[in-house]
């Protein structure tokens, strides 16, 4: 995003799930921050109350496919159908491909309907090799003006997020960053 603006965009991928999303929402509310949630359609189907809470709390929503499909593991047509299936539940104008990759043909068609949002800072909160402190250090090391910071509302991440998310927010604030969501 704008490298001259002292602002960051917090994003969360893969939810919503009851084991992680409520904590994230409570944390964001405590700090009065809005974020963007790139959601898996099947999780929205399973947990519609969490989807509604995300929207009611004023957060932005984005499509992350219906089944977290990897773009290179499926036909382009299968991938596009899966994205559209998810959007029947999510009703988003934003899209983020799982794993941050897609074929040119998928991009060509998806960009006609969606604003495609990638990232420049993946916290790696899902990695079994990193601690919560490592996740926080990734934010401190790589955040810059306009950064799109990706956390995950997932089972792999939640234990680390209990420490890393509030501490990252405190640090970003102490560095003077504002928090924005996508139009």
PDB file of C-alpha atoms in Angstrom:
ATOM      1  CA  UNK A   1       0.000   0.000   0.000  1.00  0.00           C
ATOM      2  CA  UNK A   2       1.088   3.632   0.242  1.00  0.00           C
ATOM      3  CA  UNK A   3       4.749   3.635   1.369  1.00  0.00           C
ATOM      4  CA  UNK A   4       4.505   7.269   2.477  1.00  0.00           C
ATOM      5  CA  UNK A   5       1.643   6.652   4.916  1.00  0.00           C
ATOM      6  CA  UNK A   6       2.460   5.484   8.446  1.00  0.00           C
ATOM      7  CA  UNK A   7      -0.253   2.804   8.383  1.00  0.00           C
ATOM      8  CA  UNK A   8      -0.556  -0.982   8.280  1.00  0.00           C
ATOM      9  CA  UNK A   9      -3.324  -3.387   7.302  1.00  0.00           C
ATOM     10  CA  UNK A  10      -3.916  -6.324   9.645  1.00  0.00           C
ATOM     11  CA  UNK A  11      -5.322  -9.359   7.867  1.00  0.00           C
ATOM     12  CA  UNK A  12      -6.361 -12.814   9.061  1.00  0.00           C
ATOM     13  CA  UNK A  13      -6.563 -15.870   6.814  1.00  0.00           C
ATOM     14  CA  UNK A  14      -8.365 -19.201   6.896  1.00  0.00           C
ATOM     15  CA  UNK A  15     -11.167 -18.742   9.456  1.00  0.00           C
ATOM     16  CA  UNK A  16     -13.566 -18.250  10.920  1.00  0.00           C
ATOM     17  CA  UNK A  17     -13.254 -20.992  13.522  1.00  0.00           C
ATOM     18  CA  UNK A  18     -14.542 -21.019  17.114  1.00  0.00           C
ATOM     19  CA  UNK A  19     -11.140 -21.925  18.569  1.00  0.00           C
ATOM     20  CA  UNK A  20      -9.401 -18.777  17.266  1.00  0.00           C
ATOM     21  CA  UNK A  21     -11.662 -16.118  15.778  1.00  0.00           C
ATOM     22  CA  UNK A  22     -13.406 -15.004  19.011  1.00  0.00           C
ATOM     23  CA  UNK A  23     -10.048 -14.280  20.682  1.00  0.00           C
ATOM     24  CA  UNK A  24      -8.909 -12.285  17.670  1.00  0.00           C
ATOM     25  CA  UNK A  25     -12.154 -10.308  17.574  1.00  0.00           C
ATOM     26  CA  UNK A  26     -11.975  -9.602  21.318  1.00  0.00           C
ATOM     27  CA  UNK A  27      -8.364  -8.449  20.978  1.00  0.00           C
ATOM     28  CA  UNK A  28      -9.131  -6.161  18.050  1.00  0.00           C
ATOM     29  CA  UNK A  29     -12.109  -4.721  19.921  1.00  0.00           C
ATOM     30  CA  UNK A  30      -9.980  -4.079  23.029  1.00  0.00           C
ATOM     31  CA  UNK A  31      -7.582  -2.023  20.894  1.00  0.00           C
ATOM     32  CA  UNK A  32     -10.379  -0.465  18.789  1.00  0.00           C
ATOM     33  CA  UNK A  33      -8.848  -1.771  15.557  1.00  0.00           C
ATOM     34  CA  UNK A  34     -10.518  -2.957  12.373  1.00  0.00           C
ATOM     35  CA  UNK A  35      -8.968  -5.709  10.255  1.00  0.00           C
ATOM     36  CA  UNK A  36      -9.680  -7.717   7.123  1.00  0.00           C
ATOM     37  CA  UNK A  37     -10.615 -11.386   7.381  1.00  0.00           C
ATOM     38  CA  UNK A  38      -9.981 -13.561   4.316  1.00  0.00           C
ATOM     39  CA  UNK A  39     -12.327 -16.426   4.992  1.00  0.00           C
ATOM     40  CA  UNK A  40     -12.749 -19.948   3.734  1.00  0.00           C
ATOM     41  CA  UNK A  41     -16.309 -20.411   2.504  1.00  0.00           C
ATOM     42  CA  UNK A  42     -16.734 -23.811   4.151  1.00  0.00           C
ATOM     43  CA  UNK A  43     -15.797 -22.281   7.525  1.00  0.00           C
ATOM     44  CA  UNK A  44     -18.363 -19.530   6.969  1.00  0.00           C
ATOM     45  CA  UNK A  45     -20.916 -22.257   6.214  1.00  0.00           C
ATOM     46  CA  UNK A  46     -20.037 -24.112   9.425  1.00  0.00           C
ATOM     47  CA  UNK A  47     -19.800 -21.040  11.685  1.00  0.00           C
ATOM     48  CA  UNK A  48     -22.201 -18.409  10.341  1.00  0.00           C
ATOM     49  CA  UNK A  49     -22.460 -16.735  13.753  1.00  0.00           C
ATOM     50  CA  UNK A  50     -18.728 -15.932  13.661  1.00  0.00           C
ATOM     51  CA  UNK A  51     -19.054 -14.568  10.135  1.00  0.00           C
ATOM     52  CA  UNK A  52     -21.898 -12.318  11.285  1.00  0.00           C
ATOM     53  CA  UNK A  53     -19.891 -11.172  14.317  1.00  0.00           C
ATOM     54  CA  UNK A  54     -16.929 -10.229  12.123  1.00  0.00           C
ATOM     55  CA  UNK A  55     -19.179  -8.041  10.000  1.00  0.00           C
ATOM     56  CA  UNK A  56     -21.109  -6.646  12.992  1.00  0.00           C
ATOM     57  CA  UNK A  57     -17.812  -5.604  14.592  1.00  0.00           C
ATOM     58  CA  UNK A  58     -17.054  -3.506  11.492  1.00  0.00           C
ATOM     59  CA  UNK A  59     -14.290  -5.620   9.971  1.00  0.00           C
ATOM     60  CA  UNK A  60     -13.792  -6.093   6.252  1.00  0.00           C
ATOM     61  CA  UNK A  61     -14.333  -9.545   4.730  1.00  0.00           C
ATOM     62  CA  UNK A  62     -12.590 -11.238   1.849  1.00  0.00           C
ATOM     63  CA  UNK A  63     -12.841 -14.485  -0.073  1.00  0.00           C
ATOM     64  CA  UNK A  64     -10.141 -17.150   0.435  1.00  0.00           C
ATOM     65  CA  UNK A  65     -11.830 -19.889  -1.683  1.00  0.00           C
ATOM     66  CA  UNK A  66     -14.436 -22.331  -0.404  1.00  0.00           C
ATOM     67  CA  UNK A  67     -12.043 -25.143   0.540  1.00  0.00           C
ATOM     68  CA  UNK A  68      -8.638 -23.410   0.808  1.00  0.00           C
ATOM     69  CA  UNK A  69      -7.666 -24.730  -2.606  1.00  0.00           C
ATOM     70  CA  UNK A  70      -4.113 -24.548  -3.846  1.00  0.00           C
ATOM     71  CA  UNK A  71      -4.146 -23.002  -7.316  1.00  0.00           C
ATOM     72  CA  UNK A  72      -1.643 -25.406  -8.864  1.00  0.00           C
ATOM     73  CA  UNK A  73      -3.292 -28.554  -7.507  1.00  0.00           C
ATOM     74  CA  UNK A  74      -6.557 -28.076  -9.420  1.00  0.00           C
ATOM     75  CA  UNK A  75      -7.799 -27.112 -12.857  1.00  0.00           C
ATOM     76  CA  UNK A  76      -8.283 -23.374 -13.257  1.00  0.00           C
ATOM     77  CA  UNK A  77     -12.002 -23.916 -13.841  1.00  0.00           C
ATOM     78  CA  UNK A  78     -12.293 -25.926 -10.601  1.00  0.00           C
ATOM     79  CA  UNK A  79     -10.475 -23.156  -8.722  1.00  0.00           C
ATOM     80  CA  UNK A  80     -12.714 -20.409 -10.132  1.00  0.00           C
ATOM     81  CA  UNK A  81     -15.885 -22.386  -9.361  1.00  0.00           C
ATOM     82  CA  UNK A  82     -14.629 -22.860  -5.792  1.00  0.00           C
ATOM     83  CA  UNK A  83     -14.009 -19.123  -5.385  1.00  0.00           C
ATOM     84  CA  UNK A  84     -17.490 -18.295  -6.651  1.00  0.00           C
ATOM     85  CA  UNK A  85     -19.023 -20.949  -4.382  1.00  0.00           C
ATOM     86  CA  UNK A  86     -17.386 -19.248  -1.397  1.00  0.00           C
ATOM     87  CA  UNK A  87     -18.621 -15.854  -2.494  1.00  0.00           C
ATOM     88  CA  UNK A  88     -22.232 -16.989  -2.439  1.00  0.00           C
ATOM     89  CA  UNK A  89     -21.721 -17.049   1.354  1.00  0.00           C
ATOM     90  CA  UNK A  90     -19.160 -14.268   1.877  1.00  0.00           C
ATOM     91  CA  UNK A  91     -20.326 -11.603  -0.620  1.00  0.00           C
ATOM     92  CA  UNK A  92     -16.881 -10.027  -0.799  1.00  0.00           C
ATOM     93  CA  UNK A  93     -15.170  -7.778  -3.318  1.00  0.00           C
ATOM     94  CA  UNK A  94     -11.736  -8.759  -1.982  1.00  0.00           C
ATOM     95  CA  UNK A  95      -9.890 -11.994  -2.739  1.00  0.00           C
ATOM     96  CA  UNK A  96      -6.682 -13.551  -1.458  1.00  0.00           C
ATOM     97  CA  UNK A  97      -5.413 -16.815  -2.939  1.00  0.00           C
ATOM     98  CA  UNK A  98      -4.422 -19.527  -0.469  1.00  0.00           C
ATOM     99  CA  UNK A  99      -0.625 -19.731  -0.161  1.00  0.00           C
ATOM    100  CA  UNK A 100      -0.389 -16.455  -2.095  1.00  0.00           C
ATOM    101  CA  UNK A 101      -0.216 -18.064  -5.521  1.00  0.00           C
ATOM    102  CA  UNK A 102      -2.471 -18.529  -8.512  1.00  0.00           C
ATOM    103  CA  UNK A 103      -2.175 -19.118 -12.204  1.00  0.00           C
ATOM    104  CA  UNK A 104      -2.228 -16.205 -14.640  1.00  0.00           C
ATOM    105  CA  UNK A 105      -5.541 -17.491 -16.040  1.00  0.00           C
ATOM    106  CA  UNK A 106      -7.119 -17.474 -12.566  1.00  0.00           C
ATOM    107  CA  UNK A 107      -5.803 -13.984 -11.911  1.00  0.00           C
ATOM    108  CA  UNK A 108      -7.124 -12.810 -15.285  1.00  0.00           C
ATOM    109  CA  UNK A 109     -10.682 -13.875 -14.454  1.00  0.00           C
ATOM    110  CA  UNK A 110     -10.695 -13.077 -10.731  1.00  0.00           C
ATOM    111  CA  UNK A 111      -9.405  -9.523 -11.149  1.00  0.00           C
ATOM    112  CA  UNK A 112     -12.560  -8.695 -13.110  1.00  0.00           C
ATOM    113  CA  UNK A 113     -14.722  -9.222  -9.993  1.00  0.00           C
ATOM    114  CA  UNK A 114     -12.343  -8.914  -7.038  1.00  0.00           C
ATOM    115  CA  UNK A 115      -9.649  -6.663  -5.736  1.00  0.00           C
ATOM    116  CA  UNK A 116      -6.833  -9.134  -5.171  1.00  0.00           C
ATOM    117  CA  UNK A 117      -4.960  -8.516  -1.931  1.00  0.00           C
ATOM    118  CA  UNK A 118      -1.623 -10.157  -1.244  1.00  0.00           C
ATOM    119  CA  UNK A 119       0.748  -9.206   1.595  1.00  0.00           C
ATOM    120  CA  UNK A 120       4.291  -8.160   2.287  1.00  0.00           C
ATOM    121  CA  UNK A 121       4.576  -9.525   5.833  1.00  0.00           C
ATOM    122  CA  UNK A 122       3.514 -13.053   6.723  1.00  0.00           C
ATOM    123  CA  UNK A 123       4.025 -13.518  10.449  1.00  0.00           C
ATOM    124  CA  UNK A 124       4.454 -17.303  10.033  1.00  0.00           C
ATOM    125  CA  UNK A 125       2.296 -17.776  13.131  1.00  0.00           C
ATOM    126  CA  UNK A 126       1.310 -21.202  11.746  1.00  0.00           C
ATOM    127  CA  UNK A 127       4.879 -22.569  11.807  1.00  0.00           C
ATOM    128  CA  UNK A 128       5.630 -25.270  14.339  1.00  0.00           C
ATOM    129  CA  UNK A 129       9.245 -24.099  14.231  1.00  0.00           C
ATOM    130  CA  UNK A 130       8.494 -20.594  15.542  1.00  0.00           C
ATOM    131  CA  UNK A 131       7.578 -19.379  19.018  1.00  0.00           C
ATOM    132  CA  UNK A 132       5.153 -16.584  19.824  1.00  0.00           C
ATOM    133  CA  UNK A 133       8.179 -14.337  20.395  1.00  0.00           C
ATOM    134  CA  UNK A 134       9.474 -15.220  16.908  1.00  0.00           C
ATOM    135  CA  UNK A 135       6.110 -14.228  15.418  1.00  0.00           C
ATOM    136  CA  UNK A 136       6.300 -10.873  17.208  1.00  0.00           C
ATOM    137  CA  UNK A 137       9.895 -10.444  16.044  1.00  0.00           C
ATOM    138  CA  UNK A 138       8.770 -10.978  12.438  1.00  0.00           C
ATOM    139  CA  UNK A 139       6.339  -8.083  12.826  1.00  0.00           C
ATOM    140  CA  UNK A 140       9.010  -5.880  14.394  1.00  0.00           C
ATOM    141  CA  UNK A 141      11.597  -6.784  11.769  1.00  0.00           C
ATOM    142  CA  UNK A 142       9.489  -6.464   8.611  1.00  0.00           C
ATOM    143  CA  UNK A 143       6.660  -3.968   9.250  1.00  0.00           C
ATOM    144  CA  UNK A 144       6.951  -0.773   7.253  1.00  0.00           C
ATOM    145  CA  UNK A 145       4.689   1.975   5.948  1.00  0.00           C
ATOM    146  CA  UNK A 146       1.814   0.404   4.035  1.00  0.00           C
ATOM    147  CA  UNK A 147       2.514  -3.157   5.165  1.00  0.00           C
ATOM    148  CA  UNK A 148      -0.176  -5.757   4.729  1.00  0.00           C
ATOM    149  CA  UNK A 149       0.417  -8.034   7.719  1.00  0.00           C
ATOM    150  CA  UNK A 150      -0.975 -11.559   7.629  1.00  0.00           C
ATOM    151  CA  UNK A 151      -1.891 -13.525  10.727  1.00  0.00           C
ATOM    152  CA  UNK A 152      -4.091 -16.639  10.728  1.00  0.00           C
ATOM    153  CA  UNK A 153      -7.238 -17.494  12.650  1.00  0.00           C
ATOM    154  CA  UNK A 154      -6.408 -21.181  12.719  1.00  0.00           C
ATOM    155  CA  UNK A 155      -5.640 -23.990  15.118  1.00  0.00           C
ATOM    156  CA  UNK A 156      -1.962 -23.873  14.131  1.00  0.00           C
ATOM    157  CA  UNK A 157      -1.714 -20.205  15.112  1.00  0.00           C
ATOM    158  CA  UNK A 158      -3.938 -19.524  18.072  1.00  0.00           C
ATOM    159  CA  UNK A 159      -1.556 -20.495  20.869  1.00  0.00           C
ATOM    160  CA  UNK A 160       1.050 -18.070  19.509  1.00  0.00           C
ATOM    161  CA  UNK A 161      -1.517 -15.339  18.858  1.00  0.00           C
ATOM    162  CA  UNK A 162      -2.497 -15.128  22.528  1.00  0.00           C
ATOM    163  CA  UNK A 163       0.859 -13.434  23.089  1.00  0.00           C
ATOM    164  CA  UNK A 164       1.952 -12.217  19.655  1.00  0.00           C
ATOM    165  CA  UNK A 165      -1.184 -10.418  18.462  1.00  0.00           C
ATOM    166  CA  UNK A 166      -1.677  -7.992  21.374  1.00  0.00           C
ATOM    167  CA  UNK A 167       2.068  -7.422  21.651  1.00  0.00           C
ATOM    168  CA  UNK A 168       2.359  -6.744  17.912  1.00  0.00           C
ATOM    169  CA  UNK A 169      -0.496  -4.239  18.112  1.00  0.00           C
ATOM    170  CA  UNK A 170       1.121  -2.495  21.097  1.00  0.00           C
ATOM    171  CA  UNK A 171       4.465  -2.339  19.290  1.00  0.00           C
ATOM    172  CA  UNK A 172       2.948  -1.069  16.031  1.00  0.00           C
ATOM    173  CA  UNK A 173       1.096   1.640  17.952  1.00  0.00           C
ATOM    174  CA  UNK A 174       4.253   2.614  19.836  1.00  0.00           C
ATOM    175  CA  UNK A 175       5.966   3.033  16.458  1.00  0.00           C
ATOM    176  CA  UNK A 176       3.197   5.392  15.336  1.00  0.00           C
ATOM    177  CA  UNK A 177       1.363   3.145  12.873  1.00  0.00           C
ATOM    178  CA  UNK A 178      -2.330   3.630  12.169  1.00  0.00           C
ATOM    179  CA  UNK A 179      -4.490   0.600  11.324  1.00  0.00           C
ATOM    180  CA  UNK A 180      -6.516   0.536   8.124  1.00  0.00           C
ATOM    181  CA  UNK A 181      -8.844  -1.765   6.210  1.00  0.00           C
ATOM    182  CA  UNK A 182      -9.317  -2.042   2.440  1.00  0.00           C
ATOM    183  CA  UNK A 183     -12.022  -0.171   0.557  1.00  0.00           C
TER     184      UNK A 183
END
